[in-house]
Short mmCIF file of C-alpha atoms in Angstrom, two decimals:
data_model
loop_
_atom_site.label_atom_id
_atom_site.label_comp_id
_atom_site.label_asym_id
_atom_site.label_seq_id
_atom_site.Cartn_x
_atom_site.Cartn_y
_atom_site.Cartn_z
CA UNK A 1 -0.02 0.04 0.17
CA UNK A 2 1.66 2.93 -0.91
CA UNK A 3 1.38 6.52 0.64
CA UNK A 4 -0.55 9.03 -1.15
CA UNK A 5 -2.35 12.47 -0.15
CA UNK A 6 -5.43 13.45 1.33
CA UNK A 7 -9.12 12.86 -0.25
CA UNK A 8 -9.46 12.87 -3.85
CA UNK A 9 -11.33 16.47 -3.91
CA UNK A 10 -13.12 15.35 -6.85
CA UNK A 11 -16.15 13.55 -5.35
CA UNK A 12 -18.11 16.66 -5.44
CA UNK A 13 -21.45 15.24 -6.26
CA UNK A 14 -23.64 12.24 -4.86
CA UNK A 15 -25.02 9.35 -6.84
CA UNK A 16 -28.22 9.97 -8.36
CA UNK A 17 -31.35 8.25 -7.09
CA UNK A 18 -31.15 4.75 -7.39
CA UNK A 19 -27.48 4.36 -7.88
CA UNK A 20 -25.35 2.31 -5.33
CA UNK A 21 -22.91 4.07 -3.59
CA UNK A 22 -20.21 2.18 -3.77
CA UNK A 23 -15.95 2.22 -2.38
CA UNK A 24 -14.37 5.71 -2.79
CA UNK A 25 -11.42 6.50 -3.74
CA UNK A 26 -9.52 8.14 -0.73
CA UNK A 27 -6.15 8.98 -1.13
CA UNK A 28 -4.81 9.33 2.22
CA UNK A 29 -1.96 12.13 3.56
CA UNK A 30 0.15 8.88 3.87
CA UNK A 31 -1.49 5.78 2.33
CA UNK A 32 -4.11 4.83 -0.59
CA UNK A 33 -6.86 3.03 0.92
CA UNK A 34 -10.65 3.43 0.25
CA UNK A 35 -13.52 3.08 2.15
CA UNK A 36 -16.06 0.42 2.27
CA UNK A 37 -19.65 1.54 1.95
CA UNK A 38 -23.04 -0.36 1.74
CA UNK A 39 -25.66 1.10 -0.48
CA UNK A 40 -26.94 3.79 1.38
CA UNK A 41 -29.75 6.49 0.55
CA UNK A 42 -31.57 9.46 2.15
CA UNK A 43 -34.48 10.75 0.30
CA UNK A 44 -34.15 14.42 -0.31
CA UNK A 45 -36.30 15.80 -3.20
CA UNK A 46 -34.94 19.55 -3.11
CA UNK A 47 -31.88 17.90 -5.04
CA UNK A 48 -33.24 14.66 -6.20
CA UNK A 49 -30.05 13.30 -5.18
CA UNK A 50 -29.53 11.10 -2.28
CA UNK A 51 -26.92 11.60 0.89
CA UNK A 52 -24.97 8.32 1.75
CA UNK A 53 -26.66 6.44 4.69
CA UNK A 54 -28.32 2.67 4.69
CA UNK A 55 -30.74 1.56 1.99
CA UNK A 56 -34.18 0.89 3.36
CA UNK A 57 -37.29 -0.62 2.32
CA UNK A 58 -39.76 1.48 2.95
CA UNK A 59 -42.44 -0.50 2.22
CA UNK A 60 -41.47 -2.41 5.42
CA UNK A 61 -43.79 -1.68 8.48
CA UNK A 62 -40.51 -2.13 10.68
CA UNK A 63 -38.30 0.05 8.24
CA UNK A 64 -38.06 2.64 11.49
CA UNK A 65 -36.53 -0.09 13.41
CA UNK A 66 -33.76 -1.38 11.22
CA UNK A 67 -32.92 1.71 10.63
CA UNK A 68 -32.11 2.24 14.01
CA UNK A 69 -30.54 -0.83 14.46
CA UNK A 70 -28.32 -0.20 11.19
CA UNK A 71 -27.66 3.16 12.30
CA UNK A 72 -26.36 1.82 16.04
CA UNK A 73 -24.06 -0.87 14.66
CA UNK A 74 -22.37 1.63 11.90
CA UNK A 75 -21.55 4.23 14.47
CA UNK A 76 -20.31 1.40 17.52
CA UNK A 77 -17.33 2.79 18.52
CA UNK A 78 -14.27 -0.05 17.59
CA UNK A 79 -13.01 -0.44 21.14
CA UNK A 80 -9.64 -2.80 21.89
CA UNK A 81 -12.26 -5.12 23.81
CA UNK A 82 -13.13 -6.45 20.12
CA UNK A 83 -9.72 -8.12 19.83
CA UNK A 84 -8.73 -8.06 23.33
CA UNK A 85 -11.60 -9.69 25.00
CA UNK A 86 -10.06 -10.25 28.41
CA UNK A 87 -8.60 -6.74 28.49
CA UNK A 88 -8.89 -5.12 32.15
CA UNK A 89 -9.81 -2.31 32.83
CA UNK A 90 -8.93 0.10 35.91
CA UNK A 91 -10.04 3.05 37.88
CA UNK A 92 -9.43 5.94 35.37
CA UNK A 93 -6.18 8.18 37.25
CA UNK A 94 -7.90 11.79 35.67
CA UNK A 95 -9.92 13.34 38.61
CA UNK A 96 -10.08 17.12 38.99
CA UNK A 97 -11.34 17.08 42.48
CA UNK A 98 -7.82 16.84 43.43
CA UNK A 99 -6.58 20.30 45.15
CA UNK A 100 -3.00 19.88 45.98
CA UNK A 101 -0.13 19.42 43.43
CA UNK A 102 0.90 16.15 42.26
CA UNK A 103 4.45 15.30 43.40
CA UNK A 104 6.81 13.57 40.92
CA UNK A 105 6.56 10.10 42.92
CA UNK A 106 2.73 10.10 42.67
CA UNK A 107 3.15 9.57 38.67
CA UNK A 108 5.06 6.23 39.22
CA UNK A 109 1.76 4.96 41.21
CA UNK A 110 1.51 0.99 40.46
CA UNK A 111 -1.59 -0.18 39.49
CA UNK A 112 -2.87 -0.93 43.11
CA UNK A 113 -1.74 2.51 44.26
CA UNK A 114 -4.01 4.41 41.41
CA UNK A 115 -5.92 7.11 43.31
CA UNK A 116 -9.73 7.31 42.79
CA UNK A 117 -12.40 9.09 44.12
CA UNK A 118 -15.91 7.63 43.75
CA UNK A 119 -17.57 10.41 44.75
CA UNK A 120 -16.30 12.98 41.61
CA UNK A 121 -19.66 12.82 39.14
CA UNK A 122 -17.10 14.44 35.92
CA UNK A 123 -16.88 11.26 33.85
CA UNK A 124 -18.93 10.60 30.91
CA UNK A 125 -21.35 7.56 31.21
CA UNK A 126 -20.52 5.12 27.87
CA UNK A 127 -24.19 4.76 26.87
CA UNK A 128 -24.36 8.81 27.01
CA UNK A 129 -25.35 10.09 23.32
CA UNK A 130 -25.47 13.22 21.33
CA UNK A 131 -28.45 13.69 18.84
CA UNK A 132 -27.07 13.89 15.29
CA UNK A 133 -29.62 16.03 13.54
CA UNK A 134 -31.98 18.42 15.61
CA UNK A 135 -34.51 19.95 13.22
CA UNK A 136 -37.57 18.25 12.32
CA UNK A 137 -38.46 18.72 9.02
CA UNK A 138 -42.13 18.39 7.62
CA UNK A 139 -41.61 18.88 4.29
CA UNK A 140 -38.96 17.28 1.53
CA UNK A 141 -39.19 20.98 0.06
CA UNK A 142 -38.13 22.66 3.31
CA UNK A 143 -34.61 24.68 2.88
CA UNK A 144 -31.73 22.15 3.67
CA UNK A 145 -34.12 19.28 4.32
CA UNK A 146 -32.51 16.20 4.42
CA UNK A 147 -35.28 13.48 4.60
CA UNK A 148 -34.85 9.79 4.90
CA UNK A 149 -38.55 8.93 3.15
CA UNK A 150 -40.88 11.28 1.25
CA UNK A 151 -43.04 11.70 4.21
CA UNK A 152 -39.84 13.26 6.10
CA UNK A 153 -40.73 10.77 8.89
CA UNK A 154 -39.08 11.78 12.10
CA UNK A 155 -36.25 9.08 13.02
CA UNK A 156 -33.54 10.14 15.74
CA UNK A 157 -29.91 9.53 15.44
CA UNK A 158 -27.71 9.32 18.44
CA UNK A 159 -23.45 9.43 18.05
CA UNK A 160 -21.33 8.80 21.28
CA UNK A 161 -20.64 11.81 23.61
CA UNK A 162 -16.83 12.20 24.08
CA UNK A 163 -14.94 12.89 27.64
CA UNK A 164 -13.34 10.76 30.26
CA UNK A 165 -14.56 7.40 31.12
CA UNK A 166 -14.28 6.24 34.86
CA UNK A 167 -12.52 3.12 33.57
CA UNK A 168 -9.36 3.41 31.61
CA UNK A 169 -8.27 0.17 29.40
CA UNK A 170 -4.16 1.57 29.33
CA UNK A 171 -1.80 2.01 32.58
CA UNK A 172 -0.34 5.56 32.21
CA UNK A 173 3.12 4.01 32.82
CA UNK A 174 2.61 1.65 30.34
CA UNK A 175 2.00 4.42 27.99
CA UNK A 176 3.79 5.46 24.83
CA UNK A 177 2.24 8.11 22.91
CA UNK A 178 2.80 9.83 20.08
CA UNK A 179 1.35 12.61 18.15
CA UNK A 180 1.58 13.35 13.65
CA UNK A 181 0.24 16.39 12.25
CA UNK A 182 -0.14 15.66 8.33
CA UNK A 183 -1.06 17.55 5.38
CA UNK A 184 -0.87 21.27 5.08
CA UNK A 185 -1.10 23.90 7.94
CA UNK A 186 -3.91 24.99 9.90
CA UNK A 187 -4.47 27.61 12.55
CA UNK A 188 -4.55 25.77 15.72
CA UNK A 189 -2.25 22.47 14.87
CA UNK A 190 -0.17 24.02 18.06
CA UNK A 191 -2.93 24.38 20.13
CA UNK A 192 -4.48 20.73 19.78
CA UNK A 193 -0.30 19.19 20.48
CA UNK A 194 -0.49 21.47 23.52
CA UNK A 195 -3.65 20.17 24.83
CA UNK A 196 -3.13 16.25 24.25
CA UNK A 197 0.47 17.16 25.57
CA UNK A 198 -1.01 18.28 29.21
CA UNK A 199 -3.91 15.87 29.44
CA UNK A 200 -1.67 13.35 28.61
CA UNK A 201 0.65 14.05 31.62
CA UNK A 202 -2.75 14.83 33.96
CA UNK A 203 -3.43 10.63 33.26
CA UNK A 204 0.03 10.31 33.87
CA UNK A 205 1.85 9.87 31.05
CA UNK A 206 5.48 10.39 31.15
CA UNK A 207 6.33 9.05 27.48
CA UNK A 208 5.07 11.66 24.97
CA UNK A 209 6.66 11.88 21.27
CA UNK A 210 6.00 13.67 18.15
CA UNK A 211 6.70 12.23 15.02
CA UNK A 212 8.64 15.12 12.77
CA UNK A 213 7.00 16.27 9.61
CA UNK A 214 3.91 13.92 9.42
CA UNK A 215 3.80 10.21 8.05
CA UNK A 216 7.69 10.73 6.74
CA UNK A 217 8.78 11.06 10.42
CA UNK A 218 8.30 7.19 10.52
CA UNK A 219 10.68 6.24 7.72
CA UNK A 220 13.06 9.12 7.14
CA UNK A 221 16.24 8.15 9.21
CA UNK A 222 17.68 11.84 9.34
CA UNK A 223 14.17 12.97 11.44
CA UNK A 224 14.03 11.76 15.18
CA UNK A 225 10.93 11.74 17.26
CA UNK A 226 10.23 15.32 19.30
CA UNK A 227 10.67 14.63 23.12
CA UNK A 228 7.29 16.52 24.40
CA UNK A 229 6.22 17.78 27.89
CA UNK A 230 4.38 20.32 29.32
CA UNK A 231 7.62 22.50 29.44
CA UNK A 232 8.20 22.23 25.68
CA UNK A 233 4.42 23.01 24.39
CA UNK A 234 3.66 25.68 27.29
CA UNK A 235 3.91 28.19 24.93
CA UNK A 236 3.52 27.04 21.55
CA UNK A 237 -0.33 27.95 20.76
CA UNK A 238 0.95 31.54 20.68
CA UNK A 239 2.55 31.07 16.71
CA UNK A 240 0.91 29.69 13.83
CA UNK A 241 2.06 26.37 11.92
CA UNK A 242 3.06 23.25 14.07
CA UNK A 243 5.37 22.34 16.44
CA UNK A 244 6.38 19.41 14.75
CA UNK A 245 6.41 20.22 11.22
CA UNK A 246 3.92 18.44 8.19
CA UNK A 247 4.37 17.23 5.15
CA UNK A 248 2.65 15.11 2.48
CA UNK A 249 3.80 11.50 1.54
CA UNK A 250 5.23 8.87 3.27
CA UNK A 251 6.04 4.99 4.08
CA UNK A 252 2.89 2.63 3.63
CA UNK A 253 0.61 1.50 6.30
CA UNK A 254 2.57 -2.09 7.19
CA UNK A 255 6.35 0.16 7.29
CA UNK A 256 4.41 2.66 9.78
CA UNK A 257 2.84 -0.54 11.86
CA UNK A 258 6.27 -1.54 11.77
CA UNK A 259 7.56 1.40 13.31
CA UNK A 260 4.91 1.84 16.13
CA UNK A 261 6.04 -1.80 17.37
CA UNK A 262 9.82 -1.10 16.98
CA UNK A 263 8.86 2.02 19.09
CA UNK A 264 6.52 0.46 21.36
CA UNK A 265 3.70 3.26 20.82
CA UNK A 266 0.66 2.36 22.05
CA UNK A 267 -0.88 5.43 21.51
CA UNK A 268 -1.12 7.43 18.24
CA UNK A 269 -2.79 10.63 17.62
CA UNK A 270 -2.91 12.02 13.96
CA UNK A 271 -4.14 15.22 13.00
CA UNK A 272 -5.43 16.08 9.87
CA UNK A 273 -7.90 15.97 7.12
CA UNK A 274 -10.64 13.26 5.11
CA UNK A 275 -7.03 11.82 3.52
CA UNK A 276 -5.20 11.56 6.69
CA UNK A 277 -7.79 10.26 8.41
CA UNK A 278 -8.34 7.55 5.75
CA UNK A 279 -4.80 6.44 6.46
CA UNK A 280 -5.38 6.47 10.26
CA UNK A 281 -7.90 4.07 9.80
CA UNK A 282 -5.86 1.82 7.62
CA UNK A 283 -3.11 1.90 10.79
CA UNK A 284 -6.26 1.23 13.29
CA UNK A 285 -6.91 -1.84 10.76
CA UNK A 286 -3.45 -2.91 10.65
CA UNK A 287 -2.89 -2.65 14.15
CA UNK A 288 -6.07 -5.20 14.64
CA UNK A 289 -4.80 -7.21 12.16
CA UNK A 290 -1.47 -7.89 13.98
CA UNK A 291 -3.35 -8.19 17.48
CA UNK A 292 -1.40 -4.83 18.42
CA UNK A 293 -2.72 -3.19 21.42
CA UNK A 294 -2.97 0.34 19.91
CA UNK A 295 -5.31 3.23 19.95
CA UNK A 296 -5.35 5.65 17.23
CA UNK A 297 -7.67 8.60 17.48
CA UNK A 298 -8.01 11.22 15.20
CA UNK A 299 -8.24 15.06 15.26
CA UNK A 300 -10.20 16.39 12.28
CA UNK A 301 -7.88 19.13 10.86
CA UNK A 302 -9.15 20.83 7.70
CA UNK A 303 -9.38 24.80 7.26
CA UNK A 304 -12.06 24.36 4.76
CA UNK A 305 -14.78 22.89 6.93
CA UNK A 306 -15.45 19.80 4.68
CA UNK A 307 -16.09 16.95 7.12
CA UNK A 308 -19.29 15.38 7.37
CA UNK A 309 -21.35 14.92 10.94
CA UNK A 310 -19.86 18.13 12.55
CA UNK A 311 -20.30 21.86 13.33
CA UNK A 312 -17.02 22.80 12.15
CA UNK A 313 -13.36 21.92 12.52
CA UNK A 314 -10.71 23.89 14.01
CA UNK A 315 -9.05 26.70 11.75
CA UNK A 316 -12.04 27.88 9.98
CA UNK A 317 -13.34 30.25 12.48
CA UNK A 318 -9.79 31.64 11.86
CA UNK A 319 -9.79 31.54 8.17
CA UNK A 320 -12.99 33.37 8.13
CA UNK A 321 -11.89 35.93 10.34
CA UNK A 322 -8.23 36.54 8.52
CA UNK A 323 -10.18 36.69 5.16
CA UNK A 324 -11.95 39.85 6.04
CA UNK A 325 -8.51 41.64 5.64
CA UNK A 326 -8.33 40.82 2.46
CA UNK A 327 -11.85 41.27 1.53
CA UNK A 328 -11.91 44.62 3.28
CA UNK A 329 -8.65 45.54 1.31
CA UNK A 330 -10.17 44.42 -1.96
CA UNK A 331 -12.88 46.98 -1.09
CA UNK A 332 -11.26 49.73 -0.46
CA UNK A 333 -9.33 49.16 -3.53
CA UNK A 334 -12.09 49.03 -5.85
CA UNK A 335 -14.37 51.58 -3.88
CA UNK A 336 -11.01 53.78 -4.15
CA UNK A 337 -10.78 53.18 -8.03
CA UNK A 338 -13.00 54.54 -10.81
CA UNK A 339 -14.98 51.61 -11.41
CA UNK A 340 -12.75 49.54 -9.11
CA UNK A 341 -13.34 45.56 -9.30
CA UNK A 342 -11.62 43.42 -6.43
CA UNK A 343 -11.29 39.64 -6.43
CA UNK A 344 -10.37 37.61 -3.82
CA UNK A 345 -9.69 33.85 -3.84
CA UNK A 346 -9.97 32.00 -0.40
CA UNK A 347 -9.47 28.28 0.51
CA UNK A 348 -11.93 25.44 -0.36
CA UNK A 349 -10.84 22.56 -2.66
CA UNK A 350 -14.61 21.33 -3.03
CA UNK A 351 -16.40 23.41 -0.30
CA UNK A 352 -17.41 26.94 -0.38
CA UNK A 353 -17.94 27.35 3.28
CA UNK A 354 -14.93 29.81 3.71
CA UNK A 355 -16.26 31.87 1.16
CA UNK A 356 -19.85 32.06 2.23
CA UNK A 357 -19.16 32.80 5.83
CA UNK A 358 -16.46 35.07 4.99
CA UNK A 359 -19.00 36.81 2.24
CA UNK A 360 -21.70 36.89 4.88
CA UNK A 361 -19.33 38.57 7.32
CA UNK A 362 -17.52 41.23 5.81
CA UNK A 363 -21.09 42.69 4.10
CA UNK A 364 -18.89 43.76 1.19
CA UNK A 365 -19.02 41.21 -1.28
CA UNK A 366 -20.90 41.91 -4.15
CA UNK A 367 -20.50 38.13 -6.24
CA UNK A 368 -19.77 34.83 -4.12
CA UNK A 369 -18.30 31.68 -5.90
CA UNK A 370 -18.21 28.68 -4.41
CA UNK A 371 -17.57 25.11 -6.08
CA UNK A 372 -20.43 23.36 -5.24
CA UNK A 373 -22.80 25.55 -7.48
CA UNK A 374 -21.35 26.02 -11.30
CA UNK A 375 -21.72 29.68 -13.02
CA UNK A 376 -20.74 31.23 -16.19
CA UNK A 377 -18.38 33.64 -16.12
CA UNK A 378 -19.99 34.96 -20.31
CA UNK A 379 -23.39 35.64 -21.72
CA UNK A 380 -26.13 37.39 -20.39
CA UNK A 381 -26.42 35.98 -17.19
CA UNK A 382 -23.06 35.50 -16.88
CA UNK A 383 -20.54 36.89 -14.05
CA UNK A 384 -19.17 39.81 -16.18
CA UNK A 385 -22.51 41.13 -17.16
CA UNK A 386 -23.42 41.16 -13.84
CA UNK A 387 -19.84 43.24 -12.83
CA UNK A 388 -20.81 45.45 -15.71
CA UNK A 389 -24.11 46.25 -13.87
CA UNK A 390 -22.56 46.96 -10.56
CA UNK A 391 -20.06 49.21 -11.84
CA UNK A 392 -23.27 50.98 -13.96
CA UNK A 393 -25.37 51.39 -10.51
CA UNK A 394 -22.68 51.49 -7.65
CA UNK A 395 -19.20 51.99 -9.35
CA UNK A 396 -17.54 49.24 -7.87
CA UNK A 397 -17.83 45.95 -6.76
CA UNK A 398 -15.80 42.78 -5.03
CA UNK A 399 -16.01 39.06 -6.10
CA UNK A 400 -15.17 36.37 -3.72
CA UNK A 401 -13.80 33.18 -5.38
CA UNK A 402 -13.08 29.60 -3.72
CA UNK A 403 -9.95 28.35 -5.26
CA UNK A 404 -12.51 24.79 -6.21
CA UNK A 405 -14.67 27.11 -8.21
CA UNK A 406 -15.41 26.99 -11.75
CA UNK A 407 -12.74 24.22 -12.46
CA UNK A 408 -14.95 23.35 -15.42
CA UNK A 409 -13.93 26.60 -16.89
CA UNK A 410 -10.31 26.31 -16.76
CA UNK A 411 -8.45 23.96 -18.62
CA UNK A 412 -7.54 20.06 -17.03
CA UNK A 413 -3.77 19.70 -15.83
CA UNK A 414 -4.77 15.69 -14.31
CA UNK A 415 -1.36 16.99 -12.23
CA UNK A 416 -1.50 15.44 -8.93
CA UNK A 417 0.19 16.74 -5.52
CA UNK A 418 2.15 14.50 -3.25
CA UNK A 419 -1.29 14.06 -1.49
CA UNK A 420 -2.95 12.72 -4.62
CA UNK A 421 -4.85 16.17 -4.55
CA UNK A 422 -5.95 17.09 -8.20
CA UNK A 423 -3.40 20.47 -8.70
CA UNK A 424 -6.08 23.04 -9.74
CA UNK A 425 -6.07 25.89 -12.27
CA UNK A 426 -6.00 29.36 -10.75
CA UNK A 427 -9.78 30.38 -10.92
CA UNK A 428 -8.56 33.58 -9.04
CA UNK A 429 -6.26 34.52 -12.14
CA UNK A 430 -8.87 33.56 -14.94
CA UNK A 431 -11.27 35.67 -13.32
CA UNK A 432 -8.87 38.37 -13.00
CA UNK A 433 -7.70 37.85 -16.48
CA UNK A 434 -11.00 37.97 -17.94
CA UNK A 435 -12.96 40.54 -16.69
CA UNK A 436 -9.93 43.00 -18.09
CA UNK A 437 -10.29 41.23 -21.41
CA UNK A 438 -14.49 41.59 -21.38
CA UNK A 439 -14.43 45.38 -20.33
CA UNK A 440 -11.74 46.43 -22.58
CA UNK A 441 -13.95 44.20 -25.51
CA UNK A 442 -16.93 46.57 -24.50
CA UNK A 443 -15.48 49.53 -24.08
CA UNK A 444 -15.88 50.00 -20.49
CA UNK A 445 -12.95 51.14 -18.15
CA UNK A 446 -12.59 48.80 -15.27
CA UNK A 447 -9.14 48.52 -13.25
CA UNK A 448 -9.22 44.79 -11.75
CA UNK A 449 -7.25 44.18 -8.27
CA UNK A 450 -6.70 40.38 -7.48
CA UNK A 451 -5.95 39.32 -3.86
CA UNK A 452 -4.97 35.72 -2.80
CA UNK A 453 -4.46 35.54 0.70
CA UNK A 454 -4.24 31.50 1.33
CA UNK A 455 -0.70 31.50 3.03
CA UNK A 456 -1.01 34.15 5.35
CA UNK A 457 -4.70 32.91 6.66
CA UNK A 458 -2.81 29.31 6.75
CA UNK A 459 0.09 30.00 8.94
CA UNK A 460 -1.57 32.78 11.57
CA UNK A 461 -2.46 31.58 15.11
CA UNK A 462 -5.74 30.54 16.55
CA UNK A 463 -8.00 33.02 17.07
CA UNK A 464 -10.34 32.91 20.83
CA UNK A 465 -12.93 30.57 19.55
CA UNK A 466 -11.05 28.07 17.67
CA UNK A 467 -8.36 28.05 20.83
CA UNK A 468 -11.16 26.68 22.79
CA UNK A 469 -12.42 24.19 19.86
CA UNK A 470 -8.63 23.08 19.69
CA UNK A 471 -8.48 22.96 23.98
CA UNK A 472 -11.50 20.66 24.09
CA UNK A 473 -10.52 18.14 20.56
CA UNK A 474 -7.15 17.69 22.15
CA UNK A 475 -8.48 16.77 25.86
CA UNK A 476 -10.75 14.51 24.37
CA UNK A 477 -8.99 12.76 21.81
CA UNK A 478 -6.63 11.65 25.11
CA UNK A 479 -10.13 10.75 27.01
CA UNK A 480 -11.08 8.47 23.80
CA UNK A 481 -7.54 6.51 23.68
CA UNK A 482 -7.69 5.88 27.41
CA UNK A 483 -11.34 4.55 26.97
CA UNK A 484 -9.87 2.09 24.89
CA UNK A 485 -11.15 3.33 21.70
CA UNK A 486 -9.39 3.10 18.11
CA UNK A 487 -10.28 4.39 14.86
CA UNK A 488 -12.44 6.71 15.87
CA UNK A 489 -12.49 10.50 15.53
CA UNK A 490 -13.57 13.55 17.74
CA UNK A 491 -15.24 16.34 16.80
CA UNK A 492 -18.31 18.88 17.37
CA UNK A 493 -22.12 17.93 16.90
CA UNK A 494 -24.96 20.02 17.69
CA UNK A 495 -22.62 22.16 19.95
CA UNK A 496 -21.34 18.95 21.86
CA UNK A 497 -18.35 16.97 21.84
CA UNK A 498 -18.85 13.56 19.96
CA UNK A 499 -16.69 10.43 18.96
CA UNK A 500 -17.43 9.23 15.50
CA UNK A 501 -15.75 5.75 13.97
CA UNK A 502 -13.30 7.25 11.19
CA UNK A 503 -15.08 5.70 7.43
CA UNK A 504 -18.67 7.45 8.87
CA UNK A 505 -16.87 10.68 8.43
CA UNK A 506 -14.57 10.57 5.44
CA UNK A 507 -16.86 8.79 2.36
CA UNK A 508 -16.98 12.23 1.24
CA UNK A 509 -16.16 15.94 1.51
CA UNK A 510 -18.86 17.93 3.31
CA UNK A 511 -20.47 20.44 1.04
CA UNK A 512 -22.81 23.71 1.03
CA UNK A 513 -25.87 22.45 0.38
CA UNK A 514 -26.85 25.36 -2.41
CA UNK A 515 -30.77 25.30 -0.48
CA UNK A 516 -29.38 25.42 3.05
CA UNK A 517 -30.83 28.59 4.75
CA UNK A 518 -27.20 29.63 5.11
CA UNK A 519 -26.40 29.66 1.60
CA UNK A 520 -29.72 31.78 1.34
CA UNK A 521 -28.82 34.02 3.80
CA UNK A 522 -25.40 34.50 1.52
CA UNK A 523 -27.60 35.43 -1.44
CA UNK A 524 -29.65 37.61 0.06
CA UNK A 525 -26.31 39.66 1.68
CA UNK A 526 -24.43 39.78 -1.80
CA UNK A 527 -27.67 40.51 -4.08
CA UNK A 528 -26.18 38.16 -6.73
CA UNK A 529 -28.56 36.34 -9.35
CA UNK A 530 -27.80 32.82 -10.59
CA UNK A 531 -25.31 32.91 -13.01
CA UNK A 532 -26.20 30.29 -15.43
#
């Protein structure tokens, strides 16, 4: 199995009604890997398409119960007792009722001397659940409706609540934990690393290492592990980037698990996007195959906010906030020039969440273009025609475009990066050039300025909102590992933190629903027409 890049973002549309939802080719930041899926459908009349879930015979009067049971089995969290049924648990070493500082000798307690406080009510019961969907749609034609059947029947879907458990399946003194950051940079990486280390130390773990430069650090003999402790990570969240470095590519799954065995690593925390998670799941499966007691936990890192089932991913809020600077600069440039047009390109390979939220937030954007919706540049209903109208009526215009938008207008390269992602054409430069050409041809003066703040946005430190999100994700990743789970990821779901089996969140990127209320709000804000 070779090491590839992040999920192929060419999966941007769902299969038509009645087709089977077969395996997707996911290229992991480290490994080539595909996620098996059964045929699954959710009825959605507004798009006449299906979303992945379990195929159901709606004529069966008992279909609801069968749906519940299937959902329960799909979202069951893999646990080390699946492979080691006799694995024993011990009382948790994580308790916040401690009022005196732990001295060093306390950390070396043997299993019979762990202090436990039976009266502390801070643990999460294994049967606690979080409701996945909270809106009861009355009709499939309601904005954003996702219905399991044509009658839009309310069906509860519950996922596992994250947090510390009363019983743990690893003795802290026997744990060697490793943290790896894969893919590209994202605000908040250091915050997550810091909190994983701090929480591990609270449990009593002494051996913590960082794997340098993604999965490459498992194979490159010139790279050595980075010893981590609270002292090392204390202030790393004050700057952007990753203390451990990032990279795409690396060794195959088997080689990575060999290295885990050699180094005695039994907890692996993987920070990355869809593709990285596919790789983490492959590592988890290989560890199971070899009957290794290793917990592999993912923390979703995607600035694009394109992970399924989660409210948002870390770095997204910061990206939207930082994008305001670029949009405001574009507005000032456009507003200060005669017939000024400002074009801003933001991140978003297959999902337009950053462009949509940044446009909504700024209130200065006249046209927002996202990958989920095709558009024409030319023609009577095209973007350029609307730009001409804007110059005539208000004298200036601002265009915000996601990097994955309008790729059908550009020449295909078929080139891929080290992560297996298709290298996109530059839609921002293309719009800039076509705009200049168009206005020259129609004999109207236009002053076009183009801004691409991509790497400035990725490299900043996390804002307060993301800092909190990163802190809680890091803590819950450690709680999940000590609880004995593996092959899971942690995320925010309906304002609560939850654990998900990795395959359920990586089958395809999460997309902006063109019929959602949020996209409608964006259209209301920009006042743009359809460009088709």
